[in-house]
Short mmCIF file of C-alpha atoms and ligand atoms in Angstrom, two decimals:
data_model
loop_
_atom_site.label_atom_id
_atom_site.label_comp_id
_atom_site.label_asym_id
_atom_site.label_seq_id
_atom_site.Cartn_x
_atom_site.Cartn_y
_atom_site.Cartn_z
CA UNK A 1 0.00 0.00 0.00
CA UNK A 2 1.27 3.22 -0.96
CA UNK A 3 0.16 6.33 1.10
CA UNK A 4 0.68 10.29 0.08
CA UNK A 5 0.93 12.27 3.14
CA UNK A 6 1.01 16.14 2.99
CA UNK A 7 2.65 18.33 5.41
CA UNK A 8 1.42 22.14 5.53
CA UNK A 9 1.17 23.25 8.91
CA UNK A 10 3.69 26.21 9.31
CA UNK A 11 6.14 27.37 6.86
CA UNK A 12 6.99 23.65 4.94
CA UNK A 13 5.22 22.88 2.56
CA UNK A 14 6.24 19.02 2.37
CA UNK A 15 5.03 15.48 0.59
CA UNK A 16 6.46 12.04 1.24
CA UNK A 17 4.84 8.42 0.14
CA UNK A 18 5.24 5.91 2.34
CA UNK A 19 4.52 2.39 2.29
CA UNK A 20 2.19 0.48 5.34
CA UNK A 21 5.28 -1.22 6.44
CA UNK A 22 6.75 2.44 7.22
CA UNK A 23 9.28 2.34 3.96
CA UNK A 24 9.92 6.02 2.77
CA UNK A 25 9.35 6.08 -0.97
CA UNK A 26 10.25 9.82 -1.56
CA UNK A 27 9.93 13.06 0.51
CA UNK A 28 9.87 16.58 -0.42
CA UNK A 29 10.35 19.45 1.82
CA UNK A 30 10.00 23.29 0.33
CA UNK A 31 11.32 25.43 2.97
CA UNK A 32 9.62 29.01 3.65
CA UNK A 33 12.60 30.65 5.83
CA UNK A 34 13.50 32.77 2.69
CA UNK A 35 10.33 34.80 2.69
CA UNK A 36 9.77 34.92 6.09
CA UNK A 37 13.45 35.43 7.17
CA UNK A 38 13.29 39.42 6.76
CA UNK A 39 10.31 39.41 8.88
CA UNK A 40 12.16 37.22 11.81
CA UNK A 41 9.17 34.81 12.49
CA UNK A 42 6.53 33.01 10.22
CA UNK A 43 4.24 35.60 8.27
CA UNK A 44 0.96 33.74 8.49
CA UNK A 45 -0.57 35.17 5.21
CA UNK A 46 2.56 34.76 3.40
CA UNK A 47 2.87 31.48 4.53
CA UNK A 48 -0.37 30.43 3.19
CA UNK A 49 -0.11 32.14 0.05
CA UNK A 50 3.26 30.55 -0.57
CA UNK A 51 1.55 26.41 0.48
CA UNK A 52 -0.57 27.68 -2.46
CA UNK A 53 2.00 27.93 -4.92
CA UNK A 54 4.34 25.14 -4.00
CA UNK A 55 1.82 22.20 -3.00
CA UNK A 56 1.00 20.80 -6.58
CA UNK A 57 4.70 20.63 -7.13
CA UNK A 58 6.06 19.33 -4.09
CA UNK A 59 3.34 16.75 -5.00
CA UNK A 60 4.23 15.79 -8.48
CA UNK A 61 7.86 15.86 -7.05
CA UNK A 62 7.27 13.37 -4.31
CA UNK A 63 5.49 11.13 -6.96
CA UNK A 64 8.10 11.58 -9.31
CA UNK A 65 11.01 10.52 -6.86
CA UNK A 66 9.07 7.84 -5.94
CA UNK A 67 8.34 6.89 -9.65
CA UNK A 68 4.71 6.60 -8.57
CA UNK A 69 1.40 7.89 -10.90
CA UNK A 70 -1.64 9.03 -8.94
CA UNK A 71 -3.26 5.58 -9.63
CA UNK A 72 -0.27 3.75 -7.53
CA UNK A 73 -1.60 5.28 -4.57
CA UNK A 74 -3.94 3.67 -1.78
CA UNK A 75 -4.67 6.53 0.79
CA UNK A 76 -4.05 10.22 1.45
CA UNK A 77 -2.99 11.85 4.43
CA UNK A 78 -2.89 15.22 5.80
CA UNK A 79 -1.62 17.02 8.86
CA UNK A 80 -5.13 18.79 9.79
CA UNK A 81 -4.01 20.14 13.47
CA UNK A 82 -2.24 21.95 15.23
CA UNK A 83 -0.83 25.01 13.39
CA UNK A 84 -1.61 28.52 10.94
CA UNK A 85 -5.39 28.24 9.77
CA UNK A 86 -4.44 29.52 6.31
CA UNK A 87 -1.34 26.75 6.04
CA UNK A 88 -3.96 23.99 6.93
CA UNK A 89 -6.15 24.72 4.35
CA UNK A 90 -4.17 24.50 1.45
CA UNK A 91 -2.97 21.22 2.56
CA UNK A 92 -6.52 19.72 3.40
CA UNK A 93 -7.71 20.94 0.43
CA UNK A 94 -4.96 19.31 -1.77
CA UNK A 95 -5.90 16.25 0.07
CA UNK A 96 -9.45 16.30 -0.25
CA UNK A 97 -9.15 16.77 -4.01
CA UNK A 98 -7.10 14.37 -4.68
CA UNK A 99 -9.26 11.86 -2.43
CA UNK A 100 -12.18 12.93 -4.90
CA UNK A 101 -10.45 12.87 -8.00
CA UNK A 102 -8.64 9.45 -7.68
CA UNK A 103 -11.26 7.73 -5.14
CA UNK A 104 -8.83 7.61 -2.19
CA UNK A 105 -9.53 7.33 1.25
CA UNK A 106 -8.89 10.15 3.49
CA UNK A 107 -6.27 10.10 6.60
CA UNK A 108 -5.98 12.86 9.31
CA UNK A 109 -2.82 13.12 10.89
CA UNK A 110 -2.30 15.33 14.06
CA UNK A 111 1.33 16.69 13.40
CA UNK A 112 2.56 16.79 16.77
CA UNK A 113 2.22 13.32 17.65
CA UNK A 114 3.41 13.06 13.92
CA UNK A 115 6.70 14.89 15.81
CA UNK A 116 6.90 11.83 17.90
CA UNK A 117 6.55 8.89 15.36
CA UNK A 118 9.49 10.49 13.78
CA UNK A 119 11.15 8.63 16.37
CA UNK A 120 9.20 5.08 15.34
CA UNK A 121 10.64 5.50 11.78
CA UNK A 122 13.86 6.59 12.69
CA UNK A 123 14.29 3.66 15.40
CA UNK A 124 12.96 1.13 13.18
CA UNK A 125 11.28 -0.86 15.83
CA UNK A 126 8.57 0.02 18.32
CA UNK A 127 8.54 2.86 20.85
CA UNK A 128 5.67 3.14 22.79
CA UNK A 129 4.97 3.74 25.41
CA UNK A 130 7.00 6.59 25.91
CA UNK A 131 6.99 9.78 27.39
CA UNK A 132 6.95 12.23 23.99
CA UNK A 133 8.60 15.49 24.51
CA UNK A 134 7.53 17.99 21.38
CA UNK A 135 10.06 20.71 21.16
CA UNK A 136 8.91 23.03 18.38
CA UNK A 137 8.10 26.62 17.08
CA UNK A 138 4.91 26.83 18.51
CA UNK A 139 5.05 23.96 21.14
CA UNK A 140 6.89 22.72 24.54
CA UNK A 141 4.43 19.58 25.54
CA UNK A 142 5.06 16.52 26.88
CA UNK A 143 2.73 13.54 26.64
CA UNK A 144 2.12 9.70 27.81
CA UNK A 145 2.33 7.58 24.86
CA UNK A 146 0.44 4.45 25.60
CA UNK A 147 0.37 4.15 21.63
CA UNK A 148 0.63 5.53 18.20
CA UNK A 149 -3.05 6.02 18.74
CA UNK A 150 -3.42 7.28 22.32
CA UNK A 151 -1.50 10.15 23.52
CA UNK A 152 -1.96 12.38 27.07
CA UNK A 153 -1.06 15.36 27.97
CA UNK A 154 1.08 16.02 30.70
CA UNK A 155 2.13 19.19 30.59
CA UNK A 156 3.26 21.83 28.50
CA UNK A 157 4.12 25.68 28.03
CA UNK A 158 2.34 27.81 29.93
CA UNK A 159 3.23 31.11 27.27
CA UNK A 160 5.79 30.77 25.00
CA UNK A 161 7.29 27.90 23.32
CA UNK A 162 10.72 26.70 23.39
CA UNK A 163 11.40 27.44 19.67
CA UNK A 164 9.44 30.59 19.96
CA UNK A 165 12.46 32.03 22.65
CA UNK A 166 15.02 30.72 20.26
CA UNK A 167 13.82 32.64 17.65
CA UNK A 168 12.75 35.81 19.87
CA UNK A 169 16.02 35.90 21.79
CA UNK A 170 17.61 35.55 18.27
CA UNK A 171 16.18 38.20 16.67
CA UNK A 172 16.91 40.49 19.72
CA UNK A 173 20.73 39.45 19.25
CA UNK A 174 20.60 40.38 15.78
CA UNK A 175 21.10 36.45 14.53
CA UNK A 176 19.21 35.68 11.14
CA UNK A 177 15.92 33.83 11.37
CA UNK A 178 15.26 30.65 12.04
CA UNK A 179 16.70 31.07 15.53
CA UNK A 180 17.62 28.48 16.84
CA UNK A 181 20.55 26.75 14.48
CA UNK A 182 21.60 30.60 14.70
CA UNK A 183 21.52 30.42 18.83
CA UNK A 184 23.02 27.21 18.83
CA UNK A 185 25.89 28.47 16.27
CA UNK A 186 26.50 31.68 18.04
CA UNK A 187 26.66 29.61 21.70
CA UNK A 188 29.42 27.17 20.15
CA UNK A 189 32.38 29.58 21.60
CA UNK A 190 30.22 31.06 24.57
CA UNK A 191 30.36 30.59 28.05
CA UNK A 192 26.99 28.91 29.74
CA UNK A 193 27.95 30.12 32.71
CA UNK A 194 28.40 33.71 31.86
CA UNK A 195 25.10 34.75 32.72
CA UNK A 196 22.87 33.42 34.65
CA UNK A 197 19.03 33.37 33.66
CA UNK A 198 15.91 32.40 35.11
CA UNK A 199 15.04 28.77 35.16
CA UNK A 200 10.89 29.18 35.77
CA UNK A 201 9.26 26.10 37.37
CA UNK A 202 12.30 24.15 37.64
CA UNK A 203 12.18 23.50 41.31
CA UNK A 204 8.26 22.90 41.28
CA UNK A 205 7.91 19.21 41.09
CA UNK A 206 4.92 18.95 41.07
CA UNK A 207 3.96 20.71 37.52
CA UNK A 208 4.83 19.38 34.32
CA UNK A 209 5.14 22.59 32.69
CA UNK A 210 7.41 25.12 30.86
CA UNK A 211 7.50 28.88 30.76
CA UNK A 212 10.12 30.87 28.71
CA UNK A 213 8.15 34.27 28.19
CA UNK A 214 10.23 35.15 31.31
CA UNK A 215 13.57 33.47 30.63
CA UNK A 216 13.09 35.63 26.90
CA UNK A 217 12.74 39.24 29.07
CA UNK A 218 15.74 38.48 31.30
CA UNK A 219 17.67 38.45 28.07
CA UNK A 220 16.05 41.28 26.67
CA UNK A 221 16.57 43.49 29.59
CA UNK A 222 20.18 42.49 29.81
CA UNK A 223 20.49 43.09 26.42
CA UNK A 224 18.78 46.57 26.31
CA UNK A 225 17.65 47.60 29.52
CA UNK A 226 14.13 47.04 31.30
CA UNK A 227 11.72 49.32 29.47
CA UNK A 228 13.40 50.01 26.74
CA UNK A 229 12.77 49.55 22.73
CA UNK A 230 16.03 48.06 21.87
CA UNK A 231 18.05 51.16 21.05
CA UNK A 232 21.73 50.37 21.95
CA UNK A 233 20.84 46.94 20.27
CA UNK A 234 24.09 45.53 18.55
CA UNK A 235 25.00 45.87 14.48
CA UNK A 236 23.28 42.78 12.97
CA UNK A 237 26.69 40.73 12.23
CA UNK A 238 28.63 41.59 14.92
CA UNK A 239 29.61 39.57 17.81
CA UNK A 240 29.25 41.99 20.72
CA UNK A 241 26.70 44.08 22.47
CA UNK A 242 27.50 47.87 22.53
CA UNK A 243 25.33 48.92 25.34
CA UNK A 244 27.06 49.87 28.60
CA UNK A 245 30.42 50.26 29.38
CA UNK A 246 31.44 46.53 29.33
CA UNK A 247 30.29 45.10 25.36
CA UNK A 248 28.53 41.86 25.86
CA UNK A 249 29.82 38.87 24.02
CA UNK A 250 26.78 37.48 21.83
CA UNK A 251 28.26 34.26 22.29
CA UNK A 252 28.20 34.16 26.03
CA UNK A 253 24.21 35.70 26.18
CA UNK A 254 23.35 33.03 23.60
CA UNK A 255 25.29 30.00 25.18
CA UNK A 256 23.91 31.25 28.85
CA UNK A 257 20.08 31.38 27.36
CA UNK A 258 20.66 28.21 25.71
CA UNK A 259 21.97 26.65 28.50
CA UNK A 260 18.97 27.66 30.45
CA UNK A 261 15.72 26.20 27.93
CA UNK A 262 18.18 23.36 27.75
CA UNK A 263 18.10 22.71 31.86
CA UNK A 264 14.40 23.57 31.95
CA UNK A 265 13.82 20.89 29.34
CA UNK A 266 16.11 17.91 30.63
CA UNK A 267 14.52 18.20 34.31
CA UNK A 268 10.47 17.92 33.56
CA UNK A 269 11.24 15.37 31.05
CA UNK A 270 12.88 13.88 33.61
CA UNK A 271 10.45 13.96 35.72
CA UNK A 272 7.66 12.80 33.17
CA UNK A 273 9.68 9.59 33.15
CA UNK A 274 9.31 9.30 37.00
CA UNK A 275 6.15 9.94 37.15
CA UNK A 276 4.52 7.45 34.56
CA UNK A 277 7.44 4.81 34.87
CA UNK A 278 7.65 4.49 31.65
CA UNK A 279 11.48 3.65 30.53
CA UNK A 280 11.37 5.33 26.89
CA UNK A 281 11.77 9.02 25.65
CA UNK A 282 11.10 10.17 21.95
CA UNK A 283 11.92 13.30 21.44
CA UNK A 284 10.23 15.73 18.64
CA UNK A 285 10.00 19.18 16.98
CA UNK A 286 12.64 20.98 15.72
CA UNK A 287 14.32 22.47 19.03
CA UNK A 288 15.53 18.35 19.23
CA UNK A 289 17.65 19.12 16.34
CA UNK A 290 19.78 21.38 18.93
CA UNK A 291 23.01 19.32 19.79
CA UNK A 292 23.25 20.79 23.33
CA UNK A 293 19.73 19.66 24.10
CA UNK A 294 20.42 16.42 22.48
CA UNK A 295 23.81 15.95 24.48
CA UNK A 296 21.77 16.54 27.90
CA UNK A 297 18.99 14.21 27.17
CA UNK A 298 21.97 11.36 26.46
CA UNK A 299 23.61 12.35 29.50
CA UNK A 300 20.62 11.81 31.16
CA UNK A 301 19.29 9.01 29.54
CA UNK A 302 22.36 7.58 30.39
CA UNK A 303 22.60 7.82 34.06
CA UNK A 304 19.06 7.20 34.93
CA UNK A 305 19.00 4.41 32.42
CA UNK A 306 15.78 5.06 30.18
CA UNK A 307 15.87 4.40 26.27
CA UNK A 308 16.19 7.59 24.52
CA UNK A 309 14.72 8.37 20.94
CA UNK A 310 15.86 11.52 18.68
CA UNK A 311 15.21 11.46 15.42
CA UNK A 312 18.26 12.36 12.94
CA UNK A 313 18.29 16.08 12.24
CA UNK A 314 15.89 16.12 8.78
CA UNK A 315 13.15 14.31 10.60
CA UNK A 316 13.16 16.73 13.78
CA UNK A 317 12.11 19.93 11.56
CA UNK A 318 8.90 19.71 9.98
CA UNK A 319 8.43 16.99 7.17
CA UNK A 320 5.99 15.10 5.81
CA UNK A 321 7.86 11.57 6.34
CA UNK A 322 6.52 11.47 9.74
CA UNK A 323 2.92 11.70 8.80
CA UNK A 324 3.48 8.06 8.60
CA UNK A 325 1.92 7.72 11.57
CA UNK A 326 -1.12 7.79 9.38
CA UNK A 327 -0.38 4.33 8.79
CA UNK A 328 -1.66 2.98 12.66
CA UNK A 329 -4.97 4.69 11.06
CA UNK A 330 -4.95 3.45 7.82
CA UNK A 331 -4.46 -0.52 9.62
CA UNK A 332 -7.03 0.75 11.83
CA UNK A 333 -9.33 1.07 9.28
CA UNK A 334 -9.80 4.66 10.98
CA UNK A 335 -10.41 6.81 8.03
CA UNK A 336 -11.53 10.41 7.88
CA UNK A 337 -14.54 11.88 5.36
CA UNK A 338 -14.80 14.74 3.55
CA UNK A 339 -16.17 16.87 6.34
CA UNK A 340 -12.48 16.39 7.88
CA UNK A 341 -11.59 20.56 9.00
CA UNK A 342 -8.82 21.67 10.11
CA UNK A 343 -8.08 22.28 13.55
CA UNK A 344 -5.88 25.83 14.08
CA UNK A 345 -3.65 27.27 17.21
CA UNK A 346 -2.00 25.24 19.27
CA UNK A 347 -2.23 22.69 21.82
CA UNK A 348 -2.29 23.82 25.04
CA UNK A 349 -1.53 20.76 27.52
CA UNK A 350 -1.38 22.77 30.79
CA UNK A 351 -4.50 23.40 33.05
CA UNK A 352 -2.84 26.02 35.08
O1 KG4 B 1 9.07 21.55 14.32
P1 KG4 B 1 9.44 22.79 13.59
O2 KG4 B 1 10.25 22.65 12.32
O3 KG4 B 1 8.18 23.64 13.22
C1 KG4 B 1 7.09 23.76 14.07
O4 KG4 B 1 6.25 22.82 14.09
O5 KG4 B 1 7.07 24.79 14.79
O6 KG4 B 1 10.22 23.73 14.64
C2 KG4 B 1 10.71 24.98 14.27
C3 KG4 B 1 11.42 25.56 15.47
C4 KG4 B 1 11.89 27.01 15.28
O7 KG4 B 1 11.49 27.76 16.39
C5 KG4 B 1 13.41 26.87 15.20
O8 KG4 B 1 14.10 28.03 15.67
C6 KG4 B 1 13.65 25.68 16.10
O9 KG4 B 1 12.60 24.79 15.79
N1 KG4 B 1 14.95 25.03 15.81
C7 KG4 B 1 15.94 24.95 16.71
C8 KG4 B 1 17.04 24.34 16.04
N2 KG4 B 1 16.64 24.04 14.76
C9 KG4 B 1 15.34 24.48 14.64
N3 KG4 B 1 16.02 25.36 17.99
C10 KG4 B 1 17.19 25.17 18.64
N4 KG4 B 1 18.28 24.61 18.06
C11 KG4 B 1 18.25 24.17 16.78
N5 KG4 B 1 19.33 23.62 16.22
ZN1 ZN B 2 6.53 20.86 13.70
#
């Protein structure tokens, strides 16, 4: 069985086939960061108009690679929730038409557990349960995985996501968009102990949550000063901060703020694992493509001895490979109809 799955939530506008025994055919990613890049974050409407454009070709694309017609295929599946309203769309739409033009069955495919069943394909074997951590642009959740098919929240943000701060904290140091590989470049000859930030909720065991909104302002008022618009804010390029008498080193603010999501991130997960006793940790969204993060979590895994899951870096960013997880569905026989919407925002796990 061959199944298309179409990935449109944010800014990639991605295809992939893949097989019901989880073999990647071909996958196609289009990256936005070009258009939004001047902008520093995701334009929504730009986004949206861009899916428009690029969708049909990703798609032929991904059929050609996999030297596939229409016909070959067996089911369609799309990422219907969470993420931009406008993004979703074009991607449901693309699926539904296809599912009417060729007679296809329809798939939904919730793309942050798709974030976690990265870690199924890139394993090879099975996962679950597991405690899924989703580290992404809009999200910071963590969830009990019983299965493919049930997920629960634990916890999660309670403001602004870990990805979000990268990219924030980045564009108040003047690094290029996206954020975080600039963060993590810029922090590879910093000190993480220059300065020392915030670490909100770490010492409250008995929340499973994250904030950064507060972490973010402790950089910005080193940076520029509380209250202040960000005059004094360093040449984009340079490598230190010209406010004050002292310059600030770039490399030491973005290694210390690093160092902080990094410690906030390693101790709930942590304590996810205690609390459901479950021995396994898959890690998703593209913050797990940061090497510091992904050296903790080893370090970790290793000396409390639980089984830990990253997915190599091109499945941790958004793709459409891991809408695979489509495939529990499609054995399921858990199809969607054509009334399928999509489902914008994002998923808030915490009930504080
Ligand atoms: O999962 P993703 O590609 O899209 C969403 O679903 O949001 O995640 C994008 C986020 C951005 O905030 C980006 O700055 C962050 O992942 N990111 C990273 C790294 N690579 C991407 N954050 C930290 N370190 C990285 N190496
Ligand atoms: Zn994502």
């Amino acid at each position: 069985m061959n199944i298309l799955t179409i990935e449109t939530t944010c800014d990639e506008t991605a295809a992939a086939v893949v097989t019901d025994r989880l073999k990647v055919l071909a996958s196609v990613v289009a990256s936005q960061d070009a258009l939004h890049g001047r902008f520093g974050g995701v334009v929504p409407e730009i986004a949206s108009r861009a899916h428009v454009e690029r969708i049909l070709p990703v798609i032929d694309e991904t059929l050609r690679k996999a030297n596939l017609q229409l016909a070959d295929l067996d089911a369609v599946a799309v990422a219907n929730t969470p993420g931009l309203a406008g993004s979703l769309l074009v991607g449901l739409s693309a699926a539904k038409a296809l599912c009417v033009a060729c007679d296809l069955p329809l798939l939904e495919v919730n793309h942050l557990q798709a974030h976690i069943y990265a870690c199924r394909l890139a394993s090879g074997r099975d996962v679950f349960p597991c405690v899924g951590l989703i580290v992404s642009g809009g999200h910071s959740n963590l969830y009990r995985c019983e299965s493919p098919t049930d997920f629960t929240p634990l916890g999660g943000t309670i403001d602004d996501a870990a990805g979000e701060a990268f990219d924030k904290v980045a564009s108040l140091l003047g690094l290029p968009y996206p954020g975080g590989p600039s963060i993590e470049r810029a922090a590879e000859t910093g000190n993480p102990k220059a300065h020392r930030f915030p670490r909100p909720l770490l010492d409250d065991r008995q929340r499973l949550d994250f904030s950064f909104s507060g972490l973010k302002t402790a950089v910005r008022y080193l940076v520029v000063g509380p209250g202040k618009l960000g005059e004094g804010k360093r040449d984009v390029g340079g490598t230190s901060l010209g406010v004050g008498s002292a310059p600030l080193s770039v490399a030491d603010v973005a290694a210390s703020f690093q160092e902080a999501v990094v410690d906030c991130l390693v101790a709930k997960t942590e304590l996810a694992l205690e609390s459901t006793g479950f021995r396994t940790l898959c890690v998703g969204g593209g913050v797990a493509a940061n090497r510091r993060l992904r050296e903790r979590m080893e370090d970790s895994a290793q000396q409390l001895g639980y089984e830990l899951h990253v997915p190599p870096l091109s499945l941790c960013t958004d793709n459409a490979v891991m809408g695979a997880i489509a495939v529990e569905r499609f054995r399921a026989g858990k199809f969607a109809d054509l009334t399928l919407d999509v489902s914008p925002g994002v998923e808030r796990t915490s009930q504080h």
